[in-house]
Short mmCIF file of C-alpha atoms and ligand atoms in Angstrom, two decimals:
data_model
loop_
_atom_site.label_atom_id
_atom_site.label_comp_id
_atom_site.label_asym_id
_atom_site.label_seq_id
_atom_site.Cartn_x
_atom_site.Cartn_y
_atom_site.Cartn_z
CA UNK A 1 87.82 93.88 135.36
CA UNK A 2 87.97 90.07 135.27
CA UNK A 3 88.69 89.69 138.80
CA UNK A 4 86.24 86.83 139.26
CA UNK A 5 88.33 84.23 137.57
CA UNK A 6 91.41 85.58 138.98
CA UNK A 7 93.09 84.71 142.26
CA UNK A 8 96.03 86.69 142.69
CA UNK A 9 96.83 90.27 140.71
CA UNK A 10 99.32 90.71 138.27
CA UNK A 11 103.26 90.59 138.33
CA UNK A 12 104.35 94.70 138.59
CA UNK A 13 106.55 93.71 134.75
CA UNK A 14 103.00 92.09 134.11
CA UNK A 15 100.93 94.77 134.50
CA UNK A 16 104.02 97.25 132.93
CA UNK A 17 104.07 94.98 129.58
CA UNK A 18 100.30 94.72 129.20
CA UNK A 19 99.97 98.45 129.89
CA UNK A 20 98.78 100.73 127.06
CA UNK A 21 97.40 103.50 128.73
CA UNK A 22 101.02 105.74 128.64
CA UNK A 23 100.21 106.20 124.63
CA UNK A 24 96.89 105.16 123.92
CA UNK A 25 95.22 108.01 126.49
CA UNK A 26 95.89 109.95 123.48
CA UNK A 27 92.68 108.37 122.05
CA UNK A 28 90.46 109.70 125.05
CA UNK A 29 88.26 112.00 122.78
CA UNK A 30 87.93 109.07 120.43
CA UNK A 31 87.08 106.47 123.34
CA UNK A 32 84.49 108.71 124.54
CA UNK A 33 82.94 109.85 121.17
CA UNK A 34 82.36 105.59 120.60
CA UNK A 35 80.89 105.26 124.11
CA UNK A 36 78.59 107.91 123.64
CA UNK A 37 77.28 106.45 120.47
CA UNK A 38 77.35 102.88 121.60
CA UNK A 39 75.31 104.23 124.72
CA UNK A 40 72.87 106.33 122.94
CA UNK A 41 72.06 103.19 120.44
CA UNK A 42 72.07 100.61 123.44
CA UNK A 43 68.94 103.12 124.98
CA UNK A 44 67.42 103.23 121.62
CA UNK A 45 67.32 99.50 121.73
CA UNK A 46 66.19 98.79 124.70
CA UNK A 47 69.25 96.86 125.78
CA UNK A 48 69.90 99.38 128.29
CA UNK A 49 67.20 101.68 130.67
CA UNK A 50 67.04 104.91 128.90
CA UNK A 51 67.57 107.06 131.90
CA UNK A 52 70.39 104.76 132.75
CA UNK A 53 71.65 105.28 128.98
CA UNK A 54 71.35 108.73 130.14
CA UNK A 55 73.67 108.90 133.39
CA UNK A 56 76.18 107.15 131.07
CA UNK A 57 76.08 109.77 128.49
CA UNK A 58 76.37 112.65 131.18
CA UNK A 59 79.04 110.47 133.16
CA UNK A 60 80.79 110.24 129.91
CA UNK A 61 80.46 114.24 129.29
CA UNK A 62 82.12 114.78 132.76
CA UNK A 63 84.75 112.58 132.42
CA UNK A 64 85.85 114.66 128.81
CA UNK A 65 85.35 117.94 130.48
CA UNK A 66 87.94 116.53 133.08
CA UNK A 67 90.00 114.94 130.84
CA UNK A 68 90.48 118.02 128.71
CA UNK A 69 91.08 120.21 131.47
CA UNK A 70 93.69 118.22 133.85
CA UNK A 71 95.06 115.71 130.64
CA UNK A 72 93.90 111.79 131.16
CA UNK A 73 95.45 110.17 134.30
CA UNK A 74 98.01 107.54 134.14
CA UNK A 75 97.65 104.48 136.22
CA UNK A 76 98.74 101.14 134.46
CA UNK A 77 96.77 98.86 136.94
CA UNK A 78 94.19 100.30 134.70
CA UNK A 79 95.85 99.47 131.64
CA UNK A 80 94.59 101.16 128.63
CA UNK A 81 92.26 104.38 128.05
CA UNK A 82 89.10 102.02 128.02
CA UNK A 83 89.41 100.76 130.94
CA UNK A 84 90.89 103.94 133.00
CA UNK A 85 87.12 105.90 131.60
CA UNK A 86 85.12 102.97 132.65
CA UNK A 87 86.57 103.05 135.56
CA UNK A 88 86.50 106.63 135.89
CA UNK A 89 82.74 106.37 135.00
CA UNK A 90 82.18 103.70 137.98
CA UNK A 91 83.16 106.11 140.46
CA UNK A 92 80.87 109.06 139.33
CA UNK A 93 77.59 106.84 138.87
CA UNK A 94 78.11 103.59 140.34
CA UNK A 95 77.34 100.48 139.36
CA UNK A 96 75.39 101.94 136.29
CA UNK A 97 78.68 102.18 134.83
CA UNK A 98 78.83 98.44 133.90
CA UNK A 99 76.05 98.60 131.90
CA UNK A 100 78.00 100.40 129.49
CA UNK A 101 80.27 97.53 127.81
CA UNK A 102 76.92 95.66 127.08
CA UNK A 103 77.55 94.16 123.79
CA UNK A 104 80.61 95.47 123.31
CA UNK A 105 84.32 94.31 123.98
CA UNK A 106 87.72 96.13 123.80
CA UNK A 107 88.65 94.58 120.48
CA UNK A 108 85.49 96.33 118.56
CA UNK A 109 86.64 99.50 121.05
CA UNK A 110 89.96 99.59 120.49
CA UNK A 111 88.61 99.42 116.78
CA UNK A 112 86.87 101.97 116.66
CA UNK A 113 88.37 104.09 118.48
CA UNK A 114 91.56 104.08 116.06
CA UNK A 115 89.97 104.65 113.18
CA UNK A 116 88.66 107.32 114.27
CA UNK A 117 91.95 108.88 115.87
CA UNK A 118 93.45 107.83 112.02
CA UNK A 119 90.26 109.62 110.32
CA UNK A 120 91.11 112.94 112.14
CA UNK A 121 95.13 112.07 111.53
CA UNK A 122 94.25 112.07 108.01
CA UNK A 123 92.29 115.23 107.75
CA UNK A 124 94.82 116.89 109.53
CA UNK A 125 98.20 115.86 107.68
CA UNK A 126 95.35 116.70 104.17
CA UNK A 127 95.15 120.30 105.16
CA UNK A 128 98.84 120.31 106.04
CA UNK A 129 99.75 119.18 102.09
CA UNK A 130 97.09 122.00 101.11
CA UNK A 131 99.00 124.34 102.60
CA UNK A 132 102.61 123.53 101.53
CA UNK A 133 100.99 122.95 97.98
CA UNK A 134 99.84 127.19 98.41
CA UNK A 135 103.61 127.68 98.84
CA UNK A 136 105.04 126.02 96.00
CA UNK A 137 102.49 127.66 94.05
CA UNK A 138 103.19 130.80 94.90
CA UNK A 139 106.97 130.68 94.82
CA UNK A 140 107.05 128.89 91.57
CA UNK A 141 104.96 131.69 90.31
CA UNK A 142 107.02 133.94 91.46
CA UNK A 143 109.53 132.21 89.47
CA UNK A 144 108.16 131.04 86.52
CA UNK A 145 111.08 132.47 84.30
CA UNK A 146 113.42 131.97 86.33
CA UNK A 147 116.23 129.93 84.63
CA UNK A 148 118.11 126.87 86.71
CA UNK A 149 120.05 123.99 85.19
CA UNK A 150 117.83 121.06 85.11
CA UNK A 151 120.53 118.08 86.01
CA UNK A 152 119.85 114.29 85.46
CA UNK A 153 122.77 112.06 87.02
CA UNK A 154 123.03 115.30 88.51
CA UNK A 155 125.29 116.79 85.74
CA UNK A 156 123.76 119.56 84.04
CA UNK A 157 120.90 118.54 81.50
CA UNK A 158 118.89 121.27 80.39
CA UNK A 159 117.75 124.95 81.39
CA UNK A 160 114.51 124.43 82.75
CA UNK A 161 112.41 127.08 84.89
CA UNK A 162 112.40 127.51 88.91
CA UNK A 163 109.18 127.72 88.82
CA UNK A 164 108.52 124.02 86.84
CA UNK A 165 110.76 123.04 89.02
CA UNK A 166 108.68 123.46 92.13
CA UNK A 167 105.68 122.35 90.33
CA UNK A 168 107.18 118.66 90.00
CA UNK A 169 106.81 118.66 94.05
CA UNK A 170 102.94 120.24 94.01
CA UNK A 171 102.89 116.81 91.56
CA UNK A 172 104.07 114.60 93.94
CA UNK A 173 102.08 116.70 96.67
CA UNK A 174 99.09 116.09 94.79
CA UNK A 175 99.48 112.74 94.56
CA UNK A 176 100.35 112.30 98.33
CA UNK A 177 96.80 114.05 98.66
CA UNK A 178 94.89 111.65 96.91
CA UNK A 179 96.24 108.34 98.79
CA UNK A 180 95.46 110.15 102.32
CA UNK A 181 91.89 110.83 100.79
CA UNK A 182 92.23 107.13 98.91
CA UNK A 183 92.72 105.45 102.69
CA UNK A 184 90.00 107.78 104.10
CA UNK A 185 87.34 106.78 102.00
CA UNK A 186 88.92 102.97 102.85
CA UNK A 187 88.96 102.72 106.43
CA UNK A 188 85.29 104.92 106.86
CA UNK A 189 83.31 101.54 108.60
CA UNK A 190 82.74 101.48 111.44
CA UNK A 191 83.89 98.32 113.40
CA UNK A 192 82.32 99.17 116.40
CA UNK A 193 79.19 96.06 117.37
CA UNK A 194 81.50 93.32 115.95
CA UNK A 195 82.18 92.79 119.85
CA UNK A 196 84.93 90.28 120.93
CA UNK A 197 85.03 88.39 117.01
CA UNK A 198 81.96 87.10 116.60
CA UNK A 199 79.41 89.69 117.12
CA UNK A 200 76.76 89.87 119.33
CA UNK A 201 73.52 88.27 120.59
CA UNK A 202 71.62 91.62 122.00
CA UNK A 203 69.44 93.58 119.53
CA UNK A 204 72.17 96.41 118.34
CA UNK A 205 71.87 98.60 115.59
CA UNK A 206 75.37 99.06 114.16
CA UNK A 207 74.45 101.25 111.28
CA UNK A 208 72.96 103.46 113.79
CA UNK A 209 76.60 103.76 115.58
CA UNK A 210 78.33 103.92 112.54
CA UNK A 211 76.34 106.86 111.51
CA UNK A 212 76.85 108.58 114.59
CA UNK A 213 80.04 108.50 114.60
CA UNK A 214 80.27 110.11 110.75
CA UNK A 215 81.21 106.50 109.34
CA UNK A 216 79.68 105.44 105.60
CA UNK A 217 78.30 102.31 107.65
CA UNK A 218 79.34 99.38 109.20
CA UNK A 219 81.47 96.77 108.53
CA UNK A 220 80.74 93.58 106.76
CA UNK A 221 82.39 90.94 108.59
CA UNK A 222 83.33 90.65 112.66
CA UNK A 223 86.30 88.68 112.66
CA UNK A 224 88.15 91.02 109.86
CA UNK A 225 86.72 94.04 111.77
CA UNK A 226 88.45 93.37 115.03
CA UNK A 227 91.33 92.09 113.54
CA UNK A 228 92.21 94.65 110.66
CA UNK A 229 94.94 96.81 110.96
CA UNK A 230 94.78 98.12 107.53
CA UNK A 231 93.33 101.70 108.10
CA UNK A 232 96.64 102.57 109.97
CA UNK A 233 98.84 100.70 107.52
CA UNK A 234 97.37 103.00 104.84
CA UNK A 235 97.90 105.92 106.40
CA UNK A 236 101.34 104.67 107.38
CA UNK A 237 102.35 103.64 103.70
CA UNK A 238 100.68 107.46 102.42
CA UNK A 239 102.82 108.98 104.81
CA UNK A 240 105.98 107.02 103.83
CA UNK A 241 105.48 107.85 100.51
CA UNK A 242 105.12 111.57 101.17
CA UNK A 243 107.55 111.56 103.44
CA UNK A 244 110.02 110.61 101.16
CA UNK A 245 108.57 113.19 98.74
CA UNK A 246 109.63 115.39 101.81
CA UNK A 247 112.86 114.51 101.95
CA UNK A 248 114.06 114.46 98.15
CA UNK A 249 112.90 118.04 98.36
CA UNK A 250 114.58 118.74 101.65
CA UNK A 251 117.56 117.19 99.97
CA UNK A 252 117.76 119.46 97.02
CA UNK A 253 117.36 122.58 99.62
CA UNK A 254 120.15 120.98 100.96
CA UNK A 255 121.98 120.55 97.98
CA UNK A 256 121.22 124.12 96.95
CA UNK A 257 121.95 126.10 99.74
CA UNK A 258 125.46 124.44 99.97
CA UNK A 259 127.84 126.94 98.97
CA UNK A 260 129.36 125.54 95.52
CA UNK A 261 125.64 125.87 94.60
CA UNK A 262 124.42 128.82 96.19
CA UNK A 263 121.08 128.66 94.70
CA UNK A 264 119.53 129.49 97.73
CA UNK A 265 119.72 131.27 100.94
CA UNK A 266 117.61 129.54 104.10
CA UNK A 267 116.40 133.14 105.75
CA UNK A 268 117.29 132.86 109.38
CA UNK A 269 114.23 131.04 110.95
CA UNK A 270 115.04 128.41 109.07
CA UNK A 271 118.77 128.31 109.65
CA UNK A 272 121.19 127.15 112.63
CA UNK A 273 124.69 128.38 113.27
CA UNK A 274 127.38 126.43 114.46
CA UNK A 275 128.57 126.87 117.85
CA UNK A 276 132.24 126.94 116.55
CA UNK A 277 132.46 128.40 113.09
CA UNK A 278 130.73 131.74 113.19
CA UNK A 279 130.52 131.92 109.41
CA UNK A 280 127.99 128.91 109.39
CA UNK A 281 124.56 128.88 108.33
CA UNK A 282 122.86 125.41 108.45
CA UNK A 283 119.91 123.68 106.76
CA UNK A 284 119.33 121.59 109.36
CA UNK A 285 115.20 121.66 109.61
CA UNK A 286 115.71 120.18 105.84
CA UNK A 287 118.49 117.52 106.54
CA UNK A 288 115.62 116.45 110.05
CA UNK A 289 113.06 116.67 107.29
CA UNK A 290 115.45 114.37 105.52
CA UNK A 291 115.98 112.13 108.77
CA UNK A 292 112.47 112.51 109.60
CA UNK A 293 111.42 110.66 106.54
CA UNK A 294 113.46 107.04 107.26
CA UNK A 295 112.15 107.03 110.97
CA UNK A 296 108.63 106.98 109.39
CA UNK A 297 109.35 104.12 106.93
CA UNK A 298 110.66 102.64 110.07
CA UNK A 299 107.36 103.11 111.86
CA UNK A 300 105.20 101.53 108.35
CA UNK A 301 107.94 98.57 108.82
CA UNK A 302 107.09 98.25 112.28
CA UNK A 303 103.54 97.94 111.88
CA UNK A 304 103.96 95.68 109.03
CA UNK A 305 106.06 93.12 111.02
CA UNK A 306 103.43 93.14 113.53
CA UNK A 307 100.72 92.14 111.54
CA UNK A 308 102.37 89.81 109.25
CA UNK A 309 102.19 87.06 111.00
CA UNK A 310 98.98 87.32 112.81
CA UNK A 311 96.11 84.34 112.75
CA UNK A 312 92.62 85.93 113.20
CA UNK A 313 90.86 87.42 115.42
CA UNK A 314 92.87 89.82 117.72
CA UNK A 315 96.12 89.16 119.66
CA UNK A 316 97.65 91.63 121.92
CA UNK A 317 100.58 92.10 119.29
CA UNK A 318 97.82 94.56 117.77
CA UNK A 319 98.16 96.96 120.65
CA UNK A 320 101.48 98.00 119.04
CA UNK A 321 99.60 99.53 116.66
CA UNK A 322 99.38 102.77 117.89
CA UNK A 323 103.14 103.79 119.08
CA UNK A 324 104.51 103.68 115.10
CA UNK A 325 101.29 105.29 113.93
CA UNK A 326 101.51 108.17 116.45
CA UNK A 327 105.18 108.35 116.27
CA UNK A 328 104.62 108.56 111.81
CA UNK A 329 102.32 110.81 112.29
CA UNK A 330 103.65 113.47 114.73
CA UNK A 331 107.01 113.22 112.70
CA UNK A 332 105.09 113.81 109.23
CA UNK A 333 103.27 116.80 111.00
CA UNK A 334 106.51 118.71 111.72
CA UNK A 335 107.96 117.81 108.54
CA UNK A 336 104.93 119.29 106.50
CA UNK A 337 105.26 122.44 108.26
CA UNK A 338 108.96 123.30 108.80
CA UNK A 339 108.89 122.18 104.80
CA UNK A 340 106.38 124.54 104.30
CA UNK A 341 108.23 127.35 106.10
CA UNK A 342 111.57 126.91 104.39
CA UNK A 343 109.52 126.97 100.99
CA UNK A 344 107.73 130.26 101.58
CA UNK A 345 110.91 131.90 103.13
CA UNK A 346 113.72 130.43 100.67
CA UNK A 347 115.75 133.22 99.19
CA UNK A 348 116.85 132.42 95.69
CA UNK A 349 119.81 133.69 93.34
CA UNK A 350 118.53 133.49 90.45
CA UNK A 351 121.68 135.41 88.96
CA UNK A 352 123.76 132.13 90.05
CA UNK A 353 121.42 129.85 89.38
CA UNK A 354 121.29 131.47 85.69
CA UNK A 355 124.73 131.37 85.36
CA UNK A 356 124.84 127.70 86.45
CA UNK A 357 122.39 126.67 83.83
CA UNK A 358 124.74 128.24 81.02
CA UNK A 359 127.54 125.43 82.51
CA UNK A 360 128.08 122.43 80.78
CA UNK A 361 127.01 123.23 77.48
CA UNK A 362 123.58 122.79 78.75
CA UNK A 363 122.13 124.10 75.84
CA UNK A 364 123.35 121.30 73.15
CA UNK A 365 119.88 119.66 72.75
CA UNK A 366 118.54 123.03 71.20
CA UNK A 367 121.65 122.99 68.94
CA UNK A 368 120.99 119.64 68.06
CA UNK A 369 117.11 120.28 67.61
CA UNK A 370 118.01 123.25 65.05
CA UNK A 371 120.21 121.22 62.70
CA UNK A 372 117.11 118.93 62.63
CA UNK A 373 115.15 121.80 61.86
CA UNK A 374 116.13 124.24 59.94
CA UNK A 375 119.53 122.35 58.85
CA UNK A 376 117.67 119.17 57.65
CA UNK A 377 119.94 116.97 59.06
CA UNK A 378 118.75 113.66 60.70
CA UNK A 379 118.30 113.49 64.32
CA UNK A 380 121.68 110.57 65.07
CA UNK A 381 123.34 113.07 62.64
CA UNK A 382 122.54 116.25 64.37
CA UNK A 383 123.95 114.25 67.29
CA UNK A 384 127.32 113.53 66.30
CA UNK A 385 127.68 117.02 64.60
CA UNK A 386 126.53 118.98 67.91
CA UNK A 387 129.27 116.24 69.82
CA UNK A 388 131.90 117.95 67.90
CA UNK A 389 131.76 121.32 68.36
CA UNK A 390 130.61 120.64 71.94
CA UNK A 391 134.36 118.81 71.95
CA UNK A 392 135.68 122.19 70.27
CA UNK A 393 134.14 124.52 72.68
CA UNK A 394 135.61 122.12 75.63
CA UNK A 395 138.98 122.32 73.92
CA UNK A 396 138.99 125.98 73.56
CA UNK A 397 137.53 126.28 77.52
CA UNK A 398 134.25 128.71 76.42
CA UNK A 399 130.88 128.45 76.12
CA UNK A 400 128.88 126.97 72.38
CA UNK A 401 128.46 130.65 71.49
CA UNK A 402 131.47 131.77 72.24
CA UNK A 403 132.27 130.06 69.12
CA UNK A 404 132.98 131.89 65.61
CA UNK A 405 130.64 131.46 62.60
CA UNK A 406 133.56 130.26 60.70
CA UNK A 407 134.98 127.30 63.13
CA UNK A 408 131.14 126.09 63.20
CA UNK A 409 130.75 125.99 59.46
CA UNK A 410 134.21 124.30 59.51
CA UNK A 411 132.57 121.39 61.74
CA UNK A 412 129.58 121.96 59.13
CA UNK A 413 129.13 123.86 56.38
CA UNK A 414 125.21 123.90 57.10
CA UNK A 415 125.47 126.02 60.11
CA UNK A 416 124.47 129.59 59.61
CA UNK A 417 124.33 132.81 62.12
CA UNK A 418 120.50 132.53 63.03
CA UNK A 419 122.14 129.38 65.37
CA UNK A 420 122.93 131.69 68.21
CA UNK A 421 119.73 133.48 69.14
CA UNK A 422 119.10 129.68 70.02
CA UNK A 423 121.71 129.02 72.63
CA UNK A 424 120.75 130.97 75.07
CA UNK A 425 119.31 129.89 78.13
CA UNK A 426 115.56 131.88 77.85
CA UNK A 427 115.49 130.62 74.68
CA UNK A 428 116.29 127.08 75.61
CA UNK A 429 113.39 126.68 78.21
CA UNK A 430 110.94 128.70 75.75
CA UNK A 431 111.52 126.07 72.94
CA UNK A 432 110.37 123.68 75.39
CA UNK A 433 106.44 124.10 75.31
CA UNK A 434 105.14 121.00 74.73
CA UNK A 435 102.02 120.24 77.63
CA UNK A 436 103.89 120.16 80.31
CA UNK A 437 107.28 121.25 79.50
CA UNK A 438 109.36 123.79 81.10
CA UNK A 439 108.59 126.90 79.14
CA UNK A 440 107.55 129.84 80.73
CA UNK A 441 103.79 129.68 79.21
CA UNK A 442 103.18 126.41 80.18
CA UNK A 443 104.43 126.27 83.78
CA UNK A 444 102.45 129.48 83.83
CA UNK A 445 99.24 127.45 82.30
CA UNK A 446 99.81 124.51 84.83
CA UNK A 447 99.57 126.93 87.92
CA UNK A 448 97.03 128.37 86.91
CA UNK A 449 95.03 124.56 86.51
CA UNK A 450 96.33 123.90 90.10
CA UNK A 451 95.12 127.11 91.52
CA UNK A 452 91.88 126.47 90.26
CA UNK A 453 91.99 122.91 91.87
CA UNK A 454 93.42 123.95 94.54
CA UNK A 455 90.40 126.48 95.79
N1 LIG B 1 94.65 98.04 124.90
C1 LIG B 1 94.21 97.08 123.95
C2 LIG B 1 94.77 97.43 122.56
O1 LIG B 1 95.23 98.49 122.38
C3 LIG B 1 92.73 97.05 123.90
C4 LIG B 1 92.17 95.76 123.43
C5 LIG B 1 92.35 94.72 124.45
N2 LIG B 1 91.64 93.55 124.16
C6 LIG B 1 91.94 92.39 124.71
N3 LIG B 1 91.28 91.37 124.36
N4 LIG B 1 92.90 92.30 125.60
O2 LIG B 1 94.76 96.61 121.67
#
């Protein structure tokens, strides 16, 4: 391509180094899609013949039929994807080909080209979220009574319900959502007519390519365009963050299938076995889930790094954009639906889960809350009292209602019998209806809001 100031070819290590075509042929439908609508606005303009426009624009069909039926060739003397179709285009039209890079270079390509490829990445990991947000919607409705403990420090806290429990990750879901769609609405300019940094002389009409390509418009400013990196950076720091959404859920599957727990049962497709114990039954999609999740931080850190340090317009540092981004977001991919799977197939115990939410006296707050109430007592006093018999049921080795009328009015005389209708579990997380709390109702209000946003 720039054999005329060139004596000699390049070392082989050279040409290896400099090669991107082994990753970035994944852009081919991208590449072509920006040819096509730099071509068709370079005929509008005059700047190129229109029937000449034309053999580029069937040249450019043929080459995607062949591309999508034998996969995109790999030759690294051509280098990267750009280069291997213009190439590819030379030897079905001839010399017509060149016409095609007319006010144009690789950097507002290359450009282009992945913002597109991380415009479809977005919309694709989107409709992934949608659907694991259907599954913890359904499960958790499902299990909207359902009683677990609710742990903080990961010591038994409070009851609170399955079901609100799987609605904290639709939250963070939701949220995950929103900075995809965020970054979409970001990156949609189009960079494509900023040329090599500082635009061009010819006649172009960039909001006619950016148009064409389903972009809100052009960019403002060359030199950012063909050096900005923050499209994929975006989608990289959305994914980390859902990623590691990912994996705290993957975690607690983990946590809950183990067998002190035994909260849950992974149903076989989800499971491994162990090629030594026959008795095992492993969670290991969630603990990759898990892993998963710190190889895509280390992808946003690698793309960071690159960038960092960067003076404008574009180096060749840039074309290490694209291994962390598709690495990030084939990773995330899997992730989203092996974490969808194990959600819609998880087989709960809600018998042992029950029973583990009656441990640890988990239901001291509401004993607490009624001396406020209907005892009168301050709040710091309710506090201490509830302490004590909590230390007298500890002593004893039962449960707060396993203790007598009599030994609670000895810890206080205030105490009367309507106390134990309180301590149960059901009525624990039922108390607990404030907007957004774990009773039953309001879990039950909340999915239906996200159904309804949802659709
Ligand atoms: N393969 C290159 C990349 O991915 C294309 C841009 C090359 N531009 C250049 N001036 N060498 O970044």
């Amino acid at each position: 391509m720039w054999g005329g100031r060139f004596a000699e070819g390049p070392a082989s290590v050279m040409r290896e180094i400099n090669a991107s075509i082994p990753f970035d042929k994944r852009m081919w439908q991208q590449d072509i899609a920006g040819s096509k609508a730099h071509v068709a606005m370079l005929g509008a303009q005059g700047i190129v013949a229109a029937d000449d426009a034309q053999a580029i624009g069937a040249g450019l069909d043929r080459i995607a039929d062949d591309y999508a039926a034998n996969g995109v060739p790999v030759d690294l003397a051509l280098e990267d994807i750009h280069m291997a179709t213009e190439a590819r285009l030379a030897d079905l039209i001839g010399p017509t080909a060149g016409r095609l890079h007319t006010a144009r270079s690789r950097n507002d390509q290359v450009a282009t080209d992945f913002r597109l490829w991380v415009r479809d990445a977005v919309d694709m990991v989107g409709s992934g979220l949608k659907g694991l947000q259907a599954a913890l919607l359904a499960r958790a409705e499902e299990h909207a009574a359902s009683v677990i403990p609710g742990f903080t420090h990961l010591q038994v806290a409070q009851p609170v319900t399955l079901g609100h429990h799987l609605m904290a990750y639709f939250e963070m879901i939701a949220r995950d959502r929103s900075r995809f769609a965020d970054a979409r609405a970001r990156m949609n300019l189009c960079p494509l007519g900023s040329a090599a940094l500082a635009g061009t002389g010819y006649p172009i009409d960039r909001h006619a390519t950016a148009a064409a390509l389903g972009f809100d418009g052009p960019t403002r400013n060359s030199l950012d365009s063909v050096s900005d990196r923050d499209f994929a950076l975006d989608y990289l720091m959305a994914a980390t963050q859902c990623a590691l959404h990912l994996s705290r859920l993957a975690e607690e599957v983990i946590i809950w299938a183990s067998q002190p727990f035994g909260f849950v049962k992974l149903s076989d497709a989800w499971s491994t076995g162990s090629s030594i114990m026959p008795q095992k039954r492993n969670p290991d999609a969630a603990e990759l889930v898990r892993g998963h999740a710190g190889r895509i931080m280390g992808c946003m850190t690698a793309l960071s790094v690159t960038m960092k340090g960067l003076p404008l317009a574009y180096s060749k540092d840039m074309q290490d954009d694209k291994p962390p981004v598709f690495e990030a977001h084939d990773l995330l991919g899997l992730s989203i639906a092996a974490m969808t799977g194990m959600v819609e197939t998880l087989r709960f115990d809600t018998d042992r889960m029950r029973i583990a939410a009656m441990a640890g006296f988990s239901t001291a707050t509401d004993l607490a809350d009624w001396l406020v109430r209907d005892a009168g007592l301050p709040f710091r006093e309710a506090h201490h009292v509830t302490g004590r018999i909590v230390k007298r049921a500890e002593e004893k080795g039962i449960g707060l209602a396993d203790l007598s009328l009599d030994e609670l009015k000895a810890i206080d005389e205030r105490i009367d019998e309507r106390l134990y209708a309180l301590l149960t579990v059901d009525a624990s997380v039922a108390s607990r209806a404030s907007f957004g709390g774990t009773a039953p109702d309001q879990v039950r209000a909340r999915i239906a809001e996200a159904k309804a946003a949802l659709d």
